[in-house]
């Protein structure tokens, strides 16, 4: 289970998510250095810097905020 505290001190808990242990950067035939940061990783500017230092010139940053049935964080809290 992954628990991530945000700046507003709300928690997001999900049995479907867990933390990673590496930064993903890969090359494509047309673009050198594509980095991927997902969801909460996008909220930490240090993650962007580290991904760039590992060679990312383009950053894919999908982020889910709302739109799913979740017990936390509640939209009215």
CSV table of C-alpha atoms in Angstrom, one decimal:
chain,number,residue,atom,x,y,z
A,1,UNK,CA,0.0,0.0,0.0
A,2,UNK,CA,1.3,3.5,-0.9
A,3,UNK,CA,0.7,6.5,1.2
A,4,UNK,CA,1.8,9.9,-0.1
A,5,UNK,CA,1.3,13.1,1.9
A,6,UNK,CA,0.8,16.2,-0.2
A,7,UNK,CA,1.6,19.8,0.7
A,8,UNK,CA,-2.0,20.2,2.0
A,9,UNK,CA,-1.5,17.2,4.3
A,10,UNK,CA,-4.2,15.1,2.6
A,11,UNK,CA,-3.4,11.4,2.0
A,12,UNK,CA,-4.0,9.2,-1.0
A,13,UNK,CA,-4.1,5.5,-0.1
A,14,UNK,CA,-4.7,2.8,-2.7
A,15,UNK,CA,-4.0,-0.9,-2.7
A,16,UNK,CA,-3.5,-0.5,-6.5
A,17,UNK,CA,-0.5,1.8,-6.4
A,18,UNK,CA,3.0,1.4,-5.0
A,19,UNK,CA,6.1,3.5,-5.2
A,20,UNK,CA,8.8,2.9,-7.8
A,21,UNK,CA,12.5,2.7,-7.3
A,22,UNK,CA,13.9,4.1,-10.6
A,23,UNK,CA,13.5,7.0,-13.1
A,24,UNK,CA,12.5,5.9,-16.6
A,25,UNK,CA,14.3,7.4,-19.5
A,26,UNK,CA,14.5,5.8,-23.0
A,27,UNK,CA,15.4,6.7,-26.5
A,28,UNK,CA,13.1,6.5,-29.6
A,29,UNK,CA,14.1,6.4,-33.3
A,30,UNK,CA,13.2,10.1,-33.7
A,31,UNK,CA,13.6,11.6,-30.2
A,32,UNK,CA,16.6,11.0,-27.9
A,33,UNK,CA,15.9,11.0,-24.2
A,34,UNK,CA,12.2,10.5,-23.3
A,35,UNK,CA,11.5,10.5,-19.6
A,36,UNK,CA,8.3,9.4,-17.8
A,37,UNK,CA,7.0,10.7,-14.5
A,38,UNK,CA,3.5,9.6,-13.4
A,39,UNK,CA,0.9,11.0,-11.1
A,40,UNK,CA,2.4,12.3,-7.7
A,41,UNK,CA,6.0,12.2,-9.2
A,42,UNK,CA,4.9,15.3,-11.2
A,43,UNK,CA,4.5,17.3,-8.0
A,44,UNK,CA,8.1,17.1,-7.0
A,45,UNK,CA,10.4,19.4,-9.1
A,46,UNK,CA,13.5,17.4,-8.0
A,47,UNK,CA,12.1,14.4,-10.0
A,48,UNK,CA,12.0,16.5,-13.2
A,49,UNK,CA,15.6,17.6,-12.6
A,50,UNK,CA,16.9,14.0,-12.0
A,51,UNK,CA,15.1,12.8,-15.1
A,52,UNK,CA,16.7,15.5,-17.1
A,53,UNK,CA,20.1,14.7,-15.7
A,54,UNK,CA,19.5,11.0,-16.7
A,55,UNK,CA,19.1,12.3,-20.3
A,56,UNK,CA,15.5,13.2,-20.8
A,57,UNK,CA,14.9,15.9,-23.3
A,58,UNK,CA,11.1,15.3,-23.5
A,59,UNK,CA,9.0,14.5,-20.5
A,60,UNK,CA,5.8,12.5,-20.5
A,61,UNK,CA,3.9,13.3,-17.4
A,62,UNK,CA,0.4,11.7,-17.1
A,63,UNK,CA,-1.4,12.7,-14.0
A,64,UNK,CA,-4.8,11.6,-12.5
A,65,UNK,CA,-6.7,14.1,-10.5
A,66,UNK,CA,-10.3,13.2,-9.7
A,67,UNK,CA,-12.5,11.3,-12.0
A,68,UNK,CA,-12.4,8.0,-10.2
A,69,UNK,CA,-14.1,6.5,-7.2
A,70,UNK,CA,-11.7,6.9,-4.3
A,71,UNK,CA,-12.1,7.2,-0.6
A,72,UNK,CA,-9.2,9.7,-0.5
A,73,UNK,CA,-8.7,12.5,-1.0
A,74,UNK,CA,-12.3,13.6,-0.7
A,75,UNK,CA,-13.2,16.5,-2.9
A,76,UNK,CA,-14.9,18.3,-0.1
A,77,UNK,CA,-12.2,17.9,2.5
